[in-house]
JSON list of C-alpha atoms in Angstrom, two decimals:
[
{"chain": "A", "resi": 1, "resn": "ALA", "atom": "CA", "xyz": [8.58, 101.77, 17.41]},
{"chain": "A", "resi": 2, "resn": "GLU", "atom": "CA", "xyz": [12.72, 102.13, 18.23]},
{"chain": "A", "resi": 3, "resn": "ALA", "atom": "CA", "xyz": [14.90, 104.71, 17.69]},
{"chain": "A", "resi": 4, "resn": "SER", "atom": "CA", "xyz": [17.45, 103.55, 14.91]},
{"chain": "A", "resi": 5, "resn": "VAL", "atom": "CA", "xyz": [19.58, 106.50, 15.69]},
{"chain": "A", "resi": 6, "resn": "LYS", "atom": "CA", "xyz": [21.20, 106.17, 19.45]},
{"chain": "A", "resi": 7, "resn": "LYS", "atom": "CA", "xyz": [22.93, 108.99, 21.65]},
{"chain": "A", "resi": 8, "resn": "ASP", "atom": "CA", "xyz": [24.48, 108.53, 25.03]},
{"chain": "A", "resi": 9, "resn": "VAL", "atom": "CA", "xyz": [21.83, 111.66, 26.44]},
{"chain": "A", "resi": 10, "resn": "PRO", "atom": "CA", "xyz": [18.68, 111.18, 23.77]},
{"chain": "A", "resi": 11, "resn": "GLU", "atom": "CA", "xyz": [17.19, 114.22, 22.19]},
{"chain": "A", "resi": 12, "resn": "VAL", "atom": "CA", "xyz": [13.42, 113.74, 22.93]},
{"chain": "A", "resi": 13, "resn": "GLU", "atom": "CA", "xyz": [11.07, 116.33, 21.30]},
{"chain": "A", "resi": 14, "resn": "LEU", "atom": "CA", "xyz": [7.63, 116.30, 21.12]},
{"chain": "A", "resi": 15, "resn": "PHE", "atom": "CA", "xyz": [5.25, 118.61, 18.75]},
{"chain": "A", "resi": 16, "resn": "VAL", "atom": "CA", "xyz": [2.04, 119.81, 19.33]},
{"chain": "A", "resi": 17, "resn": "MET", "atom": "CA", "xyz": [-0.72, 122.06, 19.29]},
{"chain": "A", "resi": 18, "resn": "SER", "atom": "CA", "xyz": [-1.00, 123.88, 23.13]},
{"chain": "A", "resi": 19, "resn": "ARG", "atom": "CA", "xyz": [-5.31, 122.78, 22.90]},
{"chain": "A", "resi": 20, "resn": "CYS", "atom": "CA", "xyz": [-5.17, 119.79, 21.13]},
{"chain": "A", "resi": 21, "resn": "PRO", "atom": "CA", "xyz": [-6.64, 116.94, 23.08]},
{"chain": "A", "resi": 22, "resn": "PHE", "atom": "CA", "xyz": [-4.55, 114.23, 21.80]},
{"chain": "A", "resi": 23, "resn": "GLY", "atom": "CA", "xyz": [-1.43, 117.05, 22.53]},
{"chain": "A", "resi": 24, "resn": "VAL", "atom": "CA", "xyz": [-2.11, 117.26, 25.73]},
{"chain": "A", "resi": 25, "resn": "GLN", "atom": "CA", "xyz": [-2.87, 113.67, 25.90]},
{"chain": "A", "resi": 26, "resn": "ALA", "atom": "CA", "xyz": [0.81, 113.07, 24.56]},
{"chain": "A", "resi": 27, "resn": "GLU", "atom": "CA", "xyz": [1.94, 115.44, 27.41]},
{"chain": "A", "resi": 28, "resn": "LYS", "atom": "CA", "xyz": [0.31, 113.83, 30.30]},
{"chain": "A", "resi": 29, "resn": "GLY", "atom": "CA", "xyz": [1.99, 110.33, 29.09]},
{"chain": "A", "resi": 30, "resn": "ILE", "atom": "CA", "xyz": [5.54, 112.01, 28.73]},
{"chain": "A", "resi": 31, "resn": "LEU", "atom": "CA", "xyz": [5.86, 114.17, 31.60]},
{"chain": "A", "resi": 32, "resn": "PRO", "atom": "CA", "xyz": [6.23, 110.65, 33.87]},
{"chain": "A", "resi": 33, "resn": "VAL", "atom": "CA", "xyz": [8.75, 109.76, 31.80]},
{"chain": "A", "resi": 34, "resn": "ALA", "atom": "CA", "xyz": [10.61, 112.97, 31.77]},
{"chain": "A", "resi": 35, "resn": "GLU", "atom": "CA", "xyz": [10.62, 112.91, 35.00]},
{"chain": "A", "resi": 36, "resn": "LYS", "atom": "CA", "xyz": [12.26, 109.56, 35.53]},
{"chain": "A", "resi": 37, "resn": "LEU", "atom": "CA", "xyz": [14.90, 110.02, 33.43]},
{"chain": "A", "resi": 38, "resn": "GLY", "atom": "CA", "xyz": [15.40, 113.75, 34.41]},
{"chain": "A", "resi": 39, "resn": "SER", "atom": "CA", "xyz": [19.06, 115.00, 32.53]},
{"chain": "A", "resi": 40, "resn": "LYS", "atom": "CA", "xyz": [20.10, 111.45, 31.11]},
{"chain": "A", "resi": 41, "resn": "ILE", "atom": "CA", "xyz": [17.21, 113.36, 27.81]},
{"chain": "A", "resi": 42, "resn": "ASN", "atom": "CA", "xyz": [16.92, 116.37, 26.89]},
{"chain": "A", "resi": 43, "resn": "PHE", "atom": "CA", "xyz": [13.01, 116.73, 26.44]},
{"chain": "A", "resi": 44, "resn": "LYS", "atom": "CA", "xyz": [11.47, 119.92, 25.08]},
{"chain": "A", "resi": 45, "resn": "VAL", "atom": "CA", "xyz": [8.01, 120.23, 24.13]},
{"chain": "A", "resi": 46, "resn": "ARG", "atom": "CA", "xyz": [7.77, 121.72, 20.02]},
{"chain": "A", "resi": 47, "resn": "PHE", "atom": "CA", "xyz": [4.91, 123.36, 18.42]},
{"chain": "A", "resi": 48, "resn": "VAL", "atom": "CA", "xyz": [2.90, 122.28, 15.04]},
{"chain": "A", "resi": 49, "resn": "SER", "atom": "CA", "xyz": [3.98, 124.91, 13.13]},
{"chain": "A", "resi": 50, "resn": "TYR", "atom": "CA", "xyz": [0.36, 125.65, 12.70]},
{"chain": "A", "resi": 51, "resn": "THR", "atom": "CA", "xyz": [-2.94, 126.23, 15.35]},
{"chain": "A", "resi": 52, "resn": "LEU", "atom": "CA", "xyz": [-6.11, 125.14, 14.76]},
{"chain": "A", "resi": 53, "resn": "HIS", "atom": "CA", "xyz": [-8.24, 125.84, 18.34]},
{"chain": "A", "resi": 54, "resn": "LYS", "atom": "CA", "xyz": [-7.79, 129.82, 17.81]},
{"chain": "A", "resi": 55, "resn": "LYS", "atom": "CA", "xyz": [-6.35, 133.05, 20.11]},
{"chain": "A", "resi": 56, "resn": "PRO", "atom": "CA", "xyz": [-6.49, 130.39, 23.11]},
{"chain": "A", "resi": 57, "resn": "GLU", "atom": "CA", "xyz": [-4.30, 128.00, 21.53]},
{"chain": "A", "resi": 58, "resn": "PHE", "atom": "CA", "xyz": [-1.76, 130.86, 19.84]},
{"chain": "A", "resi": 59, "resn": "ASP", "atom": "CA", "xyz": [-1.72, 132.22, 23.88]},
{"chain": "A", "resi": 60, "resn": "ASP", "atom": "CA", "xyz": [-1.09, 128.93, 24.99]},
{"chain": "A", "resi": 61, "resn": "ASN", "atom": "CA", "xyz": [1.46, 127.66, 22.36]},
{"chain": "A", "resi": 62, "resn": "LEU", "atom": "CA", "xyz": [3.32, 131.14, 23.33]},
{"chain": "A", "resi": 63, "resn": "ASN", "atom": "CA", "xyz": [2.82, 130.84, 27.37]},
{"chain": "A", "resi": 64, "resn": "GLN", "atom": "CA", "xyz": [4.40, 127.42, 26.98]},
{"chain": "A", "resi": 65, "resn": "TYR", "atom": "CA", "xyz": [7.35, 128.10, 24.81]},
{"chain": "A", "resi": 66, "resn": "CYS", "atom": "CA", "xyz": [8.24, 130.81, 26.78]},
{"chain": "A", "resi": 67, "resn": "ILE", "atom": "CA", "xyz": [8.19, 128.83, 29.97]},
{"chain": "A", "resi": 68, "resn": "GLN", "atom": "CA", "xyz": [10.20, 127.11, 28.56]},
{"chain": "A", "resi": 69, "resn": "LYS", "atom": "CA", "xyz": [12.82, 129.25, 27.75]},
{"chain": "A", "resi": 70, "resn": "GLU", "atom": "CA", "xyz": [13.12, 131.53, 30.53]},
{"chain": "A", "resi": 71, "resn": "GLU", "atom": "CA", "xyz": [11.83, 128.85, 33.66]},
{"chain": "A", "resi": 72, "resn": "PRO", "atom": "CA", "xyz": [13.11, 125.46, 32.16]},
{"chain": "A", "resi": 73, "resn": "SER", "atom": "CA", "xyz": [13.52, 124.08, 35.94]},
{"chain": "A", "resi": 74, "resn": "LYS", "atom": "CA", "xyz": [9.49, 124.70, 36.44]},
{"chain": "A", "resi": 75, "resn": "PHE", "atom": "CA", "xyz": [8.36, 123.96, 33.09]},
{"chain": "A", "resi": 76, "resn": "ASN", "atom": "CA", "xyz": [7.64, 120.67, 33.50]},
{"chain": "A", "resi": 77, "resn": "ASP", "atom": "CA", "xyz": [5.77, 120.85, 36.71]},
{"chain": "A", "resi": 78, "resn": "TYR", "atom": "CA", "xyz": [3.95, 123.84, 34.78]},
{"chain": "A", "resi": 79, "resn": "LEU", "atom": "CA", "xyz": [2.97, 121.53, 32.24]},
{"chain": "A", "resi": 80, "resn": "ALA", "atom": "CA", "xyz": [1.79, 118.58, 34.40]},
{"chain": "A", "resi": 81, "resn": "CYS", "atom": "CA", "xyz": [-0.57, 121.40, 35.64]},
{"chain": "A", "resi": 82, "resn": "PHE", "atom": "CA", "xyz": [-1.70, 123.28, 32.29]},
{"chain": "A", "resi": 83, "resn": "THR", "atom": "CA", "xyz": [-2.73, 119.45, 30.96]},
{"chain": "A", "resi": 84, "resn": "LYS", "atom": "CA", "xyz": [-4.92, 119.10, 34.00]},
{"chain": "A", "resi": 85, "resn": "GLU", "atom": "CA", "xyz": [-6.27, 122.42, 34.50]},
{"chain": "A", "resi": 86, "resn": "GLY", "atom": "CA", "xyz": [-5.56, 124.08, 31.23]},
{"chain": "A", "resi": 87, "resn": "ASP", "atom": "CA", "xyz": [-5.36, 127.61, 32.83]},
{"chain": "A", "resi": 88, "resn": "PHE", "atom": "CA", "xyz": [-2.56, 129.82, 32.26]},
{"chain": "A", "resi": 89, "resn": "ALA", "atom": "CA", "xyz": [-2.98, 131.74, 34.91]},
{"chain": "A", "resi": 90, "resn": "LYS", "atom": "CA", "xyz": [-4.03, 129.42, 37.88]},
{"chain": "A", "resi": 91, "resn": "CYS", "atom": "CA", "xyz": [-1.02, 126.97, 36.85]},
{"chain": "A", "resi": 92, "resn": "ALA", "atom": "CA", "xyz": [1.45, 129.97, 36.56]},
{"chain": "A", "resi": 93, "resn": "THR", "atom": "CA", "xyz": [0.64, 131.17, 39.88]},
{"chain": "A", "resi": 94, "resn": "SER", "atom": "CA", "xyz": [0.75, 127.69, 41.20]},
{"chain": "A", "resi": 95, "resn": "THR", "atom": "CA", "xyz": [4.13, 127.00, 40.09]},
{"chain": "A", "resi": 96, "resn": "LYS", "atom": "CA", "xyz": [5.65, 130.41, 40.75]},
{"chain": "A", "resi": 97, "resn": "ILE", "atom": "CA", "xyz": [6.51, 131.22, 37.34]},
{"chain": "A", "resi": 98, "resn": "ASN", "atom": "CA", "xyz": [7.53, 134.61, 37.03]},
{"chain": "A", "resi": 99, "resn": "ASN", "atom": "CA", "xyz": [5.28, 136.64, 35.18]},
{"chain": "A", "resi": 100, "resn": "ALA", "atom": "CA", "xyz": [7.12, 139.66, 34.35]},
{"chain": "A", "resi": 101, "resn": "LYS", "atom": "CA", "xyz": [10.04, 137.79, 31.83]},
{"chain": "A", "resi": 102, "resn": "ILE", "atom": "CA", "xyz": [7.11, 135.57, 30.28]},
{"chain": "A", "resi": 103, "resn": "THR", "atom": "CA", "xyz": [5.49, 138.90, 29.40]},
{"chain": "A", "resi": 104, "resn": "SER", "atom": "CA", "xyz": [9.12, 140.32, 27.73]},
{"chain": "A", "resi": 105, "resn": "CYS", "atom": "CA", "xyz": [9.49, 136.93, 25.97]},
{"chain": "A", "resi": 106, "resn": "ILE", "atom": "CA", "xyz": [5.93, 136.60, 24.29]},
{"chain": "A", "resi": 107, "resn": "SER", "atom": "CA", "xyz": [6.27, 140.37, 23.05]},
{"chain": "A", "resi": 108, "resn": "ALA", "atom": "CA", "xyz": [9.78, 139.88, 21.61]},
{"chain": "A", "resi": 109, "resn": "THR", "atom": "CA", "xyz": [8.96, 136.58, 20.14]},
{"chain": "A", "resi": 110, "resn": "ASP", "atom": "CA", "xyz": [5.67, 137.69, 19.03]},
{"chain": "A", "resi": 111, "resn": "LYS", "atom": "CA", "xyz": [8.13, 140.03, 17.05]},
{"chain": "A", "resi": 112, "resn": "GLN", "atom": "CA", "xyz": [10.42, 138.05, 15.60]},
{"chain": "A", "resi": 113, "resn": "PHE", "atom": "CA", "xyz": [8.41, 135.62, 14.26]},
{"chain": "A", "resi": 114, "resn": "LYS", "atom": "CA", "xyz": [5.29, 137.87, 13.16]},
{"chain": "A", "resi": 115, "resn": "LEU", "atom": "CA", "xyz": [3.24, 135.61, 14.81]},
{"chain": "A", "resi": 116, "resn": "THR", "atom": "CA", "xyz": [-0.18, 138.01, 16.02]},
{"chain": "A", "resi": 117, "resn": "GLU", "atom": "CA", "xyz": [0.71, 139.23, 12.50]},
{"chain": "A", "resi": 118, "resn": "ASN", "atom": "CA", "xyz": [0.39, 135.77, 10.98]},
{"chain": "A", "resi": 119, "resn": "PHE", "atom": "CA", "xyz": [-2.44, 135.13, 13.07]},
{"chain": "A", "resi": 120, "resn": "ASN", "atom": "CA", "xyz": [-4.55, 138.36, 12.30]},
{"chain": "A", "resi": 121, "resn": "ALA", "atom": "CA", "xyz": [-4.14, 137.43, 8.66]},
{"chain": "A", "resi": 122, "resn": "SER", "atom": "CA", "xyz": [-5.84, 133.59, 8.63]},
{"chain": "A", "resi": 123, "resn": "ASN", "atom": "CA", "xyz": [-8.67, 132.45, 9.66]},
{"chain": "A", "resi": 124, "resn": "GLN", "atom": "CA", "xyz": [-9.16, 128.88, 10.20]},
{"chain": "A", "resi": 125, "resn": "SER", "atom": "CA", "xyz": [-5.49, 127.77, 10.42]},
{"chain": "A", "resi": 126, "resn": "SER", "atom": "CA", "xyz": [-2.89, 129.97, 11.46]},
{"chain": "A", "resi": 127, "resn": "PRO", "atom": "CA", "xyz": [0.54, 129.70, 11.10]},
{"chain": "A", "resi": 128, "resn": "PHE", "atom": "CA", "xyz": [2.79, 129.78, 13.75]},
{"chain": "A", "resi": 129, "resn": "ASN", "atom": "CA", "xyz": [6.03, 129.54, 12.96]},
{"chain": "A", "resi": 130, "resn": "ILE", "atom": "CA", "xyz": [8.83, 129.32, 15.75]},
{"chain": "A", "resi": 131, "resn": "ASP", "atom": "CA", "xyz": [9.53, 125.94, 15.59]},
{"chain": "A", "resi": 132, "resn": "LYS", "atom": "CA", "xyz": [8.87, 125.97, 11.46]},
{"chain": "A", "resi": 133, "resn": "GLU", "atom": "CA", "xyz": [12.39, 124.89, 10.33]},
{"chain": "A", "resi": 134, "resn": "LEU", "atom": "CA", "xyz": [12.24, 121.81, 12.79]},
{"chain": "A", "resi": 135, "resn": "ASN", "atom": "CA", "xyz": [8.83, 120.98, 11.51]},
{"chain": "A", "resi": 136, "resn": "ASP", "atom": "CA", "xyz": [9.76, 120.80, 7.72]},
{"chain": "A", "resi": 137, "resn": "LYS", "atom": "CA", "xyz": [13.08, 119.12, 8.38]},
{"chain": "A", "resi": 138, "resn": "TYR", "atom": "CA", "xyz": [11.23, 115.91, 10.38]},
{"chain": "A", "resi": 139, "resn": "GLY", "atom": "CA", "xyz": [7.84, 116.53, 7.93]},
{"chain": "A", "resi": 140, "resn": "VAL", "atom": "CA", "xyz": [5.60, 116.51, 11.26]},
{"chain": "A", "resi": 141, "resn": "LYS", "atom": "CA", "xyz": [1.77, 116.20, 10.29]},
{"chain": "A", "resi": 142, "resn": "GLY", "atom": "CA", "xyz": [0.31, 117.23, 12.77]},
{"chain": "A", "resi": 143, "resn": "SER", "atom": "CA", "xyz": [0.08, 117.05, 17.38]},
{"chain": "A", "resi": 144, "resn": "PRO", "atom": "CA", "xyz": [1.23, 115.27, 18.91]},
{"chain": "A", "resi": 145, "resn": "THR", "atom": "CA", "xyz": [4.48, 114.40, 16.98]},
{"chain": "A", "resi": 146, "resn": "LEU", "atom": "CA", "xyz": [7.15, 112.43, 19.11]},
{"chain": "A", "resi": 147, "resn": "VAL", "atom": "CA", "xyz": [10.71, 112.80, 17.57]},
{"chain": "A", "resi": 148, "resn": "VAL", "atom": "CA", "xyz": [13.75, 110.68, 18.78]},
{"chain": "A", "resi": 149, "resn": "ASN", "atom": "CA", "xyz": [17.50, 111.87, 17.56]},
{"chain": "A", "resi": 150, "resn": "GLY", "atom": "CA", "xyz": [16.12, 113.75, 14.83]},
{"chain": "A", "resi": 151, "resn": "GLN", "atom": "CA", "xyz": [13.51, 110.31, 14.11]},
{"chain": "A", "resi": 152, "resn": "VAL", "atom": "CA", "xyz": [9.82, 110.47, 14.17]},
{"chain": "A", "resi": 153, "resn": "LEU", "atom": "CA", "xyz": [8.47, 107.62, 15.95]},
{"chain": "A", "resi": 154, "resn": "GLU", "atom": "CA", "xyz": [5.43, 106.26, 16.49]},
{"chain": "A", "resi": 155, "resn": "ALA", "atom": "CA", "xyz": [4.48, 105.25, 20.58]},
{"chain": "A", "resi": 156, "resn": "GLY", "atom": "CA", "xyz": [1.41, 104.81, 22.33]},
{"chain": "A", "resi": 157, "resn": "ARG", "atom": "CA", "xyz": [0.32, 107.72, 24.61]},
{"chain": "A", "resi": 158, "resn": "ASP", "atom": "CA", "xyz": [0.62, 105.57, 28.03]},
{"chain": "A", "resi": 159, "resn": "SER", "atom": "CA", "xyz": [3.95, 106.50, 29.85]},
{"chain": "A", "resi": 160, "resn": "ALA", "atom": "CA", "xyz": [4.99, 102.95, 29.73]},
{"chain": "A", "resi": 161, "resn": "SER", "atom": "CA", "xyz": [5.07, 102.97, 25.72]},
{"chain": "A", "resi": 162, "resn": "LEU", "atom": "CA", "xyz": [6.34, 106.23, 25.74]},
{"chain": "A", "resi": 163, "resn": "MET", "atom": "CA", "xyz": [9.45, 105.11, 28.32]},
{"chain": "A", "resi": 164, "resn": "LYS", "atom": "CA", "xyz": [10.25, 101.89, 26.16]},
{"chain": "A", "resi": 165, "resn": "THR", "atom": "CA", "xyz": [10.52, 104.24, 22.44]},
{"chain": "A", "resi": 166, "resn": "ILE", "atom": "CA", "xyz": [12.63, 106.90, 23.81]},
{"chain": "A", "resi": 167, "resn": "CYS", "atom": "CA", "xyz": [14.66, 104.74, 26.04]},
{"chain": "A", "resi": 168, "resn": "SER", "atom": "CA", "xyz": [14.94, 103.01, 22.42]},
{"chain": "A", "resi": 169, "resn": "GLY", "atom": "CA", "xyz": [17.05, 106.40, 22.04]},
{"chain": "A", "resi": 170, "resn": "PHE", "atom": "CA", "xyz": [19.60, 105.66, 24.61]},
{"chain": "A", "resi": 171, "resn": "SER", "atom": "CA", "xyz": [23.51, 104.16, 23.09]},
{"chain": "A", "resi": 172, "resn": "ASN", "atom": "CA", "xyz": [23.57, 101.90, 26.78]},
{"chain": "A", "resi": 173, "resn": "GLN", "atom": "CA", "xyz": [20.31, 102.47, 28.59]},
{"chain": "A", "resi": 174, "resn": "PRO", "atom": "CA", "xyz": [20.46, 103.57, 32.07]},
{"chain": "A", "resi": 175, "resn": "GLU", "atom": "CA", "xyz": [18.87, 101.77, 35.05]},
{"chain": "A", "resi": 176, "resn": "GLU", "atom": "CA", "xyz": [15.65, 104.21, 35.18]},
{"chain": "A", "resi": 177, "resn": "CYS", "atom": "CA", "xyz": [14.68, 102.91, 32.20]},
{"chain": "A", "resi": 178, "resn": "LYS", "atom": "CA", "xyz": [13.66, 99.48, 33.38]},
{"chain": "A", "resi": 179, "resn": "ALA", "atom": "CA", "xyz": [11.32, 101.89, 36.30]},
{"chain": "A", "resi": 180, "resn": "THR", "atom": "CA", "xyz": [7.65, 100.36, 35.96]},
{"chain": "A", "resi": 181, "resn": "LEU", "atom": "CA", "xyz": [5.31, 103.54, 34.84]},
{"chain": "A", "resi": 182, "resn": "SER", "atom": "CA", "xyz": [1.36, 103.60, 34.31]},
{"chain": "A", "resi": 183, "resn": "SER", "atom": "CA", "xyz": [0.52, 101.40, 30.80]},
{"chain": "A", "resi": 184, "resn": "ASP", "atom": "CA", "xyz": [-2.84, 103.26, 31.08]},
{"chain": "A", "resi": 185, "resn": "THR", "atom": "CA", "xyz": [-3.61, 105.39, 28.37]},
{"chain": "A", "resi": 186, "resn": "PRO", "atom": "CA", "xyz": [-4.67, 109.88, 29.90]},
{"chain": "A", "resi": 187, "resn": "THR", "atom": "CA", "xyz": [-7.76, 110.71, 28.28]},
{"chain": "A", "resi": 188, "resn": "PRO", "atom": "CA", "xyz": [-7.19, 113.03, 25.28]},
{"chain": "A", "resi": 189, "resn": "GLY", "atom": "CA", "xyz": [-7.85, 116.89, 26.91]},
{"chain": "A", "resi": 190, "resn": "PHE", "atom": "CA", "xyz": [-7.28, 118.45, 30.06]},
{"chain": "A", "resi": 191, "resn": "GLY", "atom": "CA", "xyz": [-8.21, 116.31, 33.33]},
{"chain": "A", "resi": 192, "resn": "ALA", "atom": "CA", "xyz": [-6.37, 113.92, 35.25]},
{"chain": "A", "resi": 193, "resn": "GLY", "atom": "CA", "xyz": [-8.15, 110.34, 33.97]},
{"chain": "A", "resi": 194, "resn": "THR", "atom": "CA", "xyz": [-6.97, 107.37, 32.01]},
{"chain": "A", "resi": 195, "resn": "SER", "atom": "CA", "xyz": [-9.09, 105.31, 30.06]},
{"chain": "A", "resi": 196, "resn": "GLY", "atom": "CA", "xyz": [-7.35, 101.66, 30.94]},
{"chain": "A", "resi": 197, "resn": "ALA", "atom": "CA", "xyz": [-4.76, 99.88, 29.37]},
{"chain": "A", "resi": 198, "resn": "ALA", "atom": "CA", "xyz": [-3.79, 100.85, 25.94]},
{"chain": "A", "resi": 199, "resn": "ASN", "atom": "CA", "xyz": [-5.74, 98.92, 23.51]},
{"chain": "A", "resi": 200, "resn": "ALA", "atom": "CA", "xyz": [-3.52, 98.78, 20.29]},
{"chain": "A", "resi": 201, "resn": "ASN", "atom": "CA", "xyz": [-6.36, 98.72, 17.60]},
{"chain": "A", "resi": 202, "resn": "THR", "atom": "CA", "xyz": [-8.06, 102.08, 18.50]},
{"chain": "A", "resi": 203, "resn": "GLY", "atom": "CA", "xyz": [-5.18, 104.21, 16.69]},
{"chain": "A", "resi": 204, "resn": "THR", "atom": "CA", "xyz": [-3.42, 107.08, 17.66]},
{"chain": "A", "resi": 205, "resn": "PRO", "atom": "CA", "xyz": [-5.72, 110.00, 16.58]},
{"chain": "A", "resi": 206, "resn": "SER", "atom": "CA", "xyz": [-3.73, 113.71, 16.09]},
{"chain": "A", "resi": 207, "resn": "CYS", "atom": "CA", "xyz": [-5.21, 117.30, 15.66]},
{"chain": "A", "resi": 208, "resn": "GLN", "atom": "CA", "xyz": [-3.65, 118.07, 11.37]}
]
């Protein structure tokens, strides 16, 4: 799919649940794109407005939100580690995240959005309202959902497909858009493997 809105600096938002195997798969695919395009795009990981994978997902959503907010320059490195290891403590240590900053952000964010309160009051699918306005605005239906310049776009989860889709959001595509990235689809869930070239017929499952 191609972005119909073009910008000098495209806004790229990937909505996920931190422990949704397909959200993690899309993160693994998009990170090399974000690294290659750097400050030429404004890349943000956003959160679907509910969780399905219980307390560990609730915690990891908050961890990621706060790392992105407080330690933005370390976020992509942290996420690259987390999508392989699935371990906050290990990845926070290896990417030298300032835990005091993150702890204080978590506590403030939790209060602001009444996250624990809502979580405790629900059972299977619990509200997670940090990015609720954006979820409503774009009509986000699950993890992952890719939004470029305010438009929900379907894309493969391999880096080459994601690069093509994201680069369609530039008014003028930079040289970096010509880079050759892997067209192997990352495996769903944590770990480093790929599942071979993208097969157009398998569709792109998501957590809904």
